[in-house]
Amino acid sequence: MGEEKEEKEKKEKIKLAFYWGATCGGCDVATLDIKEKILDVVSIADIVLWPVAMDFKYTDVEEMEPDSIDVCLFNGAIQSSEHEEIAEMLREKSKVMIAYGSCACFGGIPGLGNVANREQIFKTVFKDTPSTVNPEFVTPQTEMIDDAGEKLTLPEIWDTVKTLDQTVDVDYYVPGCPPVVDRINDAIGIIAKYAETGELPPKAAVVAFKKALCDECERKKDDAMKIKRIYRPYELTEIDPEKCLLEQGLLCTGSATRGGCGARCIKANMPCRGCYGPTSEIKDQGAAALSAVASILGIEEETEMIEEGIAEEVDELLDQVKDPLGTFYRFGLPNSRLKRVIINPDGGKED
Amino acid sequence: MVEEKEIMEVEAEAEAETPKIGVYVCHCGINIKNTVDIDVVRDYAATLPNVVLSKDYIYVCSDPGQEMIKKDIRDGAINRVIVAACSPRLHEPTFRGTCISEGLNPFFFEMANIREQCSWVSDDKEKNTEKSKDIVRSIVSRVNLLEPLEEPEVDIVPEALVIGGGITGMYSALDMADAGYKVHLVERSPTIGGHMLQFDKIFPSLDCSACILTPRMVDVSKHPNINLMTYAEVEEVGGSIGNFKVKVKKKSRYVHATDWEYGTRCTGCNLCADACRLKNRIPNEFDFGLGKRSAIYLPMPQAVPAIYTVDSEKCLLLTRGKCGKATLESTREAIKKRARGEEVTKDELPPCVAVCDPNCRDFDMEDEIVDLNVGTIVVATGVDIIDPATQPEYKYGVYPNVIHGLEMERLLAPNGPTGGEIIVDGKVPKDIVFIQCVGSRNRQTGYEYCSRVCCMYAIKQAHLIDERLHGANITILYQDIRAFGKGFEEFYDRIKAEGIRFTRGLASEVYRKPGSDRLVVRGEDTMLGEPYEIEADLVVLASGLKPSEGVEKMVRMVKLSQSADRFFLEAHPKLRPVDTAVDGIFVAGGCQGPKDIPDSVAQAKAASSASLIYLTTGKAKLEAKISAINKELCTGCRICEALCPYGALEYDTEKKIMKVSESICKGCGGCGGGCPSGAVSMKHFLDKQIYAQIDALTEGLISTSS
Ligand SMILES: Cc1cc2nc3c(=O)[nH]c(=O)nc-3n(C[C@H](O)[C@H](O)[C@H](O)COP(=O)(O)OP(=O)(O)OC[C@H]3O[C@@H](n4cnc5c(N)ncnc54)[C@H](O)[C@@H]3O)c2cc1C
Ligand code: SF4
Ligand code: SF4
Ligand code: SF4
């Protein structure tokens, strides 16, 4: 952008948009966790779109000029034609597009929908759940003619959940499910600096730490990591609050997860579930966490065992990992190399 | 706004010069040309990203071939080189050299293997050509991302360690010592010589074993450059090539070998052993208990060093605190008095000390730990025989007249328990049966390999018995006679002619003839297809060889690998037979695989010459393709630490990150796969390089990037 324009922007308030795709709404709520700081935001920015808090129409946005929004904070994954349409529209109208929250960054919890397809999801949600009474199996349609003979349309839900950057070009990432206050403040800091000076961090920056969570975690690791058995938290009567959780056999994915969250789960004696996504050098967070666990899942005296013995032990150990996909890919399935489970035309899962 | 460690980052691509790639497609005579369309591959290569020239030649590895590449580098036309030819195992070093000679970093060279992986695989020229294009494309994608590497150099401490003092260790030590280097030879038993010291004569020449061995043992013990440590064991090996840090435990003998504060030492006079209260009461392990010894002993008369050893588990003074009237206390005092020249009474000392003229005994002697710094290590820990009880049907340990091959050696040896007379269980046997392949070549026992020496030693022993017991009936039950060595077949023929009976078909069972102590050996003659039952006074089990006791400890300590048969694994079965996966550590002799003496000595000399390359040049090049840990990313999670099979990873407790020791890391990649935060990169095999290759190979099929 030109020098003069930058000058001008210093004086004017910048324009901010919030939007949500496939999400629980938690990211929007978390934004309010910054409390009085929200006033700082309002002092530097005009909010032009925020479906959860204010009343705007898509047409308001549609009518805007390209690049007329300065920063768009987009939370939620992309799971429908509506999400994609609006994402594309906002990209066109925004100078800076930020993937806000784990769903927009990596697919998040909605991304786990990629173990199934639309048909299966509809069947579960609109038929099989015990609380559902739907004998005619009515499911969402994209079009219908109402009594007045008017055609009504609904967005189309897709088989596959995508991340925001698999849909449009993304400038920055603010991960977290939801992002923590400190990092939201960092993001606001970036926006404020932009409003003031027009300066931005390098493209694709992630508003979190560079190192994985273990760096922030204060638990002790006294030895080379080795574990003999995997436990789920309820299986342990006592979890040592001082000792590395992984070392205690709990599947903590902190070593494969970007730091920056303040180790909140860890401090509550719960293993990290990976919502801050992988570090910059890792392409597939789940694979990294899985191979880390495979690396330390010790088979005692391996060298003295015969091969069949090892195979048996390995099977036994692996059986202890309940729901591997949900454990290692909880927040990142769409962002992973796997992306989704491949489903046969007949609806059965392929191995 | 952003805290110190809240680094917001992006992958910063280092500004690199643009690659100018030259691709050279080799015909390999007709090896590649016949089944790959060279012109097509060459022209295709020219279309790939950053390929500035592409040529073909009949033998790129030849002088003119290499000159072609050199000229292109010299002219500045190219700065990356790809040769599409054979396996990198064959010519990667050649072409790296080509690059070096023109001042180009050798890691800017890459081989595209279109021979072993393509032209030799199929005759379908069309498909081979397509595949060659794929291979070249994948290599080009990788070469575009290569980074220059340096091979670090280390200095070599000009000393060597040899572990095991059998014939192999002795020869290895002697060669290096003769070349002028200090050698530390560690042998765990009280004498050097290994198994060869137990034999009477050796096949196929029938040399007297002691006659050729013992002078060399003395050479070892007298050599000014050899620091001989017997009754000692290696406890710890750390460090890496050029500077291994070794801890050796010298077990206490309770006898001073060298001058000590009173200026005395053991002269090997044998008076103590003769005087010992337990004389002829303790089974001598050197003879497998066939002979008996005292509580202070030499394993055998020609032992080197001729220093007596107190068996601390048997000696009355050490186990009970009293021997006769003498107590530990009175003995201590009396030894001191004698050193001062004062008189002592008989009751103050046990008989063995009383007769010891040099007064070299010390009951307070403790195990001593010796720290060594050595540049190279030769492992020569030899063999043991496979326990014959692994085949219980032969009743070893049940009947006293079933013995194994090494026991037979001791019976034949003039320095053995019977002075060379063949007496078993008090009798001279007349009918003698050898059973071959005991333990060996047998799935059930778990030793599937052929032990290579037992056919020949049984034939040798049969001959020696026949020579001494005229008229003995000797039968050898075998499945095949393996007489593969120089002079072996001739030896076998000669012994056959002497009237030794060879029956093909291993025994199925040995049992005692009811009402007598004679044995019956039952089996099937596979030549005639008939069962046999042979009566015998003595059955000799020709047991095979296995790695010596403690090999697993050695494996862990020295970080060596074992092959499936549990012998040490060499770096390459044909081309690097005494090298190992650990630079600077060599294996030789029986510990590498069953072997006879000439082969063991050959390997001993090979290992010492390989080690001397380092000792004499004083330098070693280290692997450049190793692991690197990014300090900015490593969290010190310690997940990778135990993954390294070489112990190259060390946790820095202060900085709380992992460190790789450049001189130990082999670049195996183990840690790279384990690091969950991507802090580990394998130089020359960076993720981006590998993904680029996969993407190139799967172009249009799948995508790995993103
Ligand atoms: C019954 C029998 C008869 C044989 N007859 C012949 C023959 O006639 N001709 C022939 O060519 N070959 C013969 N052989 C083969 C011969 O024994 C081997 O080729 C030879 O012994 C190999 O020598 P080596 O030094 O490698 O091993 P070894 O002789 O086994 O010596 C190894 C040495 O290392 C020591 N050691 C082991 N572990 C350690 C440790 N951890 N630390 C320190 N020291 C250690 C041992 O105490 C031993 O002294 C015969 C073998 C047997 C079993
Ligand atoms: S050398 Fe002879 S006796 Fe020994 S295992 Fe081989 S075949 Fe059997
Ligand atoms: S690559 Fe890693 S695991 Fe392999 S030797 Fe090096 S440090 Fe050890
Ligand atoms: S696994 Fe990776 S992050 Fe963990 S200690 Fe090793 S190098 Fe560091």
mmCIF file of C-alpha atoms in Angstrom, chain A residues 98-236:
data_model
loop_
_atom_site.group_PDB
_atom_site.id
_atom_site.type_symbol
_atom_site.label_atom_id
_atom_site.label_comp_id
_atom_site.label_asym_id
_atom_site.label_seq_id
_atom_site.Cartn_x
_atom_site.Cartn_y
_atom_site.Cartn_z
ATOM 1 C CA ILE A 98 -7.109 -13.886 10.160
ATOM 2 C CA ALA A 99 -8.043 -17.504 10.868
ATOM 3 C CA TYR A 100 -9.308 -17.161 14.393
ATOM 4 C CA GLY A 101 -9.574 -20.239 16.605
ATOM 5 C CA SER A 102 -8.704 -23.864 15.994
ATOM 6 C CA CYS A 103 -11.654 -24.605 13.708
ATOM 7 C CA ALA A 104 -10.679 -21.936 11.213
ATOM 8 C CA CYS A 105 -6.988 -22.814 11.552
ATOM 9 C CA PHE A 106 -7.109 -26.618 11.490
ATOM 10 C CA GLY A 107 -10.726 -27.767 11.207
ATOM 11 C CA GLY A 108 -11.204 -28.165 14.938
ATOM 12 C CA ILE A 109 -13.893 -30.290 16.522
ATOM 13 C CA PRO A 110 -16.282 -29.909 13.546
ATOM 14 C CA GLY A 111 -13.400 -31.320 11.504
ATOM 15 C CA LEU A 112 -13.925 -34.684 13.178
ATOM 16 C CA GLY A 113 -16.997 -34.843 10.923
ATOM 17 C CA ASN A 114 -14.498 -36.010 8.307
ATOM 18 C CA VAL A 115 -14.681 -39.500 9.738
ATOM 19 C CA ALA A 116 -18.156 -39.653 8.185
ATOM 20 C CA ASN A 117 -20.020 -38.056 5.279
ATOM 21 C CA ARG A 118 -23.119 -35.923 5.105
ATOM 22 C CA GLU A 119 -25.425 -38.882 4.721
ATOM 23 C CA GLN A 120 -24.037 -40.596 7.807
ATOM 24 C CA ILE A 121 -24.075 -37.411 9.829
ATOM 25 C CA PHE A 122 -27.701 -36.734 8.884
ATOM 26 C CA LYS A 123 -28.612 -40.284 9.791
ATOM 27 C CA THR A 124 -27.059 -39.941 13.218
ATOM 28 C CA VAL A 125 -28.312 -36.455 13.945
ATOM 29 C CA PHE A 126 -31.807 -36.655 12.465
ATOM 30 C CA LYS A 127 -32.613 -40.298 13.092
ATOM 31 C CA ASP A 128 -30.399 -42.458 15.289
ATOM 32 C CA THR A 129 -29.892 -40.328 18.357
ATOM 33 C CA PRO A 130 -32.174 -41.606 21.143
ATOM 34 C CA SER A 131 -33.822 -38.252 21.660
ATOM 35 C CA THR A 132 -34.870 -37.913 18.024
ATOM 36 C CA VAL A 133 -38.359 -38.791 16.795
ATOM 37 C CA ASN A 134 -38.309 -38.492 13.051
ATOM 38 C CA PRO A 135 -40.129 -41.478 11.542
ATOM 39 C CA GLU A 136 -40.139 -39.963 8.058
ATOM 40 C CA PHE A 137 -36.435 -39.186 8.313
ATOM 41 C CA VAL A 138 -36.819 -35.558 7.309
ATOM 42 C CA THR A 139 -33.431 -34.028 6.679
ATOM 43 C CA PRO A 140 -32.321 -30.535 5.664
ATOM 44 C CA GLN A 141 -32.946 -29.815 1.999
ATOM 45 C CA THR A 142 -31.300 -27.111 -0.043
ATOM 46 C CA GLU A 143 -34.540 -26.032 -1.709
ATOM 47 C CA MET A 144 -38.259 -26.150 -1.131
ATOM 48 C CA ILE A 145 -41.383 -24.443 -2.438
ATOM 49 C CA ASP A 146 -43.453 -23.025 0.409
ATOM 50 C CA ASP A 147 -47.222 -22.860 0.609
ATOM 51 C CA ALA A 148 -47.170 -19.532 -1.114
ATOM 52 C CA GLY A 149 -45.370 -21.208 -3.999
ATOM 53 C CA GLU A 150 -42.167 -19.389 -3.258
ATOM 54 C CA LYS A 151 -38.822 -21.059 -3.606
ATOM 55 C CA LEU A 152 -36.811 -21.107 -0.394
ATOM 56 C CA THR A 153 -33.172 -22.132 -0.262
ATOM 57 C CA LEU A 154 -30.839 -23.306 2.455
ATOM 58 C CA PRO A 155 -27.085 -23.674 2.258
ATOM 59 C CA GLU A 156 -25.747 -27.073 1.320
ATOM 60 C CA ILE A 157 -23.866 -29.060 3.919
ATOM 61 C CA TRP A 158 -20.772 -30.799 2.617
ATOM 62 C CA ASP A 159 -19.281 -34.230 3.078
ATOM 63 C CA THR A 160 -15.902 -32.795 3.983
ATOM 64 C CA VAL A 161 -14.969 -30.090 6.467
ATOM 65 C CA LYS A 162 -12.205 -27.741 5.339
ATOM 66 C CA THR A 163 -9.949 -25.261 7.069
ATOM 67 C CA LEU A 164 -10.198 -21.601 6.204
ATOM 68 C CA ASP A 165 -6.897 -21.628 4.334
ATOM 69 C CA GLN A 166 -8.054 -24.556 2.232
ATOM 70 C CA THR A 167 -10.790 -22.192 1.072
ATOM 71 C CA VAL A 168 -9.277 -18.707 0.839
ATOM 72 C CA ASP A 169 -5.894 -17.106 1.295
ATOM 73 C CA VAL A 170 -5.187 -16.524 4.980
ATOM 74 C CA ASP A 171 -2.753 -13.918 6.314
ATOM 75 C CA TYR A 172 -2.474 -14.824 10.016
ATOM 76 C CA TYR A 173 -3.490 -17.533 12.415
ATOM 77 C CA VAL A 174 -4.753 -17.227 15.972
ATOM 78 C CA PRO A 175 -5.147 -20.841 17.143
ATOM 79 C CA GLY A 176 -6.847 -22.117 20.282
ATOM 80 C CA CYS A 177 -10.097 -23.719 21.231
ATOM 81 C CA PRO A 178 -10.797 -20.995 22.053
ATOM 82 C CA PRO A 179 -7.780 -18.648 21.826
ATOM 83 C CA VAL A 180 -6.631 -17.582 25.286
ATOM 84 C CA VAL A 181 -6.928 -14.017 26.494
ATOM 85 C CA ASP A 182 -3.206 -13.269 26.335
ATOM 86 C CA ARG A 183 -2.988 -14.322 22.735
ATOM 87 C CA ILE A 184 -6.193 -12.475 21.827
ATOM 88 C CA ASN A 185 -4.573 -9.393 23.326
ATOM 89 C CA ASP A 186 -1.498 -10.067 21.188
ATOM 90 C CA ALA A 187 -3.763 -10.204 18.159
ATOM 91 C CA ILE A 188 -5.411 -6.953 19.160
ATOM 92 C CA GLY A 189 -1.963 -5.487 19.641
ATOM 93 C CA ILE A 190 -1.148 -6.409 16.078
ATOM 94 C CA ILE A 191 -4.349 -4.852 14.858
ATOM 95 C CA ALA A 192 -3.728 -1.706 16.911
ATOM 96 C CA LYS A 193 -0.236 -1.361 15.544
ATOM 97 C CA TYR A 194 -1.601 -1.814 12.078
ATOM 98 C CA ALA A 195 -4.204 0.869 12.724
ATOM 99 C CA GLU A 196 -1.540 3.198 13.959
ATOM 100 C CA THR A 197 1.413 2.556 11.680
ATOM 101 C CA GLY A 198 0.182 0.303 8.928
ATOM 102 C CA GLU A 199 2.829 -2.232 9.917
ATOM 103 C CA LEU A 200 2.089 -5.932 9.881
ATOM 104 C CA PRO A 201 3.980 -9.053 10.905
ATOM 105 C CA PRO A 202 5.294 -11.315 8.130
ATOM 106 C CA LYS A 203 2.632 -13.251 6.296
ATOM 107 C CA ALA A 204 1.414 -16.530 7.753
ATOM 108 C CA ALA A 205 2.581 -15.648 11.273
ATOM 109 C CA VAL A 206 0.927 -17.614 14.023
ATOM 110 C CA VAL A 207 -0.082 -15.692 17.122
ATOM 111 C CA ALA A 208 1.330 -18.177 19.623
ATOM 112 C CA PHE A 209 4.730 -19.448 20.672
ATOM 113 C CA LYS A 210 7.257 -20.976 18.394
ATOM 114 C CA LYS A 211 8.066 -23.907 20.675
ATOM 115 C CA ALA A 212 5.760 -26.711 21.634
ATOM 116 C CA LEU A 213 3.813 -26.713 24.874
ATOM 117 C CA CYS A 214 6.428 -28.725 26.816
ATOM 118 C CA ASP A 215 8.475 -25.557 26.902
ATOM 119 C CA GLU A 216 5.786 -23.758 28.908
ATOM 120 C CA CYS A 217 4.885 -26.774 30.983
ATOM 121 C CA GLU A 218 6.603 -26.814 34.339
ATOM 122 C CA ARG A 219 6.243 -30.482 35.127
ATOM 123 C CA LYS A 220 9.406 -32.462 35.771
ATOM 124 C CA LYS A 221 11.045 -34.878 33.352
ATOM 125 C CA ASP A 222 13.875 -36.605 35.080
ATOM 126 C CA ASP A 223 14.881 -39.106 32.490
ATOM 127 C CA ALA A 224 14.754 -40.081 28.874
ATOM 128 C CA MET A 225 11.062 -40.525 28.186
ATOM 129 C CA LYS A 226 9.800 -44.104 28.355
ATOM 130 C CA ILE A 227 6.375 -45.351 29.273
ATOM 131 C CA LYS A 228 5.171 -48.855 29.849
ATOM 132 C CA ARG A 229 1.416 -48.442 29.851
ATOM 133 C CA ILE A 230 -1.111 -45.942 28.682
ATOM 134 C CA TYR A 231 -3.822 -44.760 31.050
ATOM 135 C CA ARG A 232 -6.928 -42.682 30.573
ATOM 136 C CA PRO A 233 -7.201 -40.045 33.295
ATOM 137 C CA TYR A 234 -10.035 -41.834 35.127
ATOM 138 C CA GLU A 235 -7.957 -44.989 35.424
ATOM 139 C CA LEU A 236 -5.460 -43.302 37.704
#
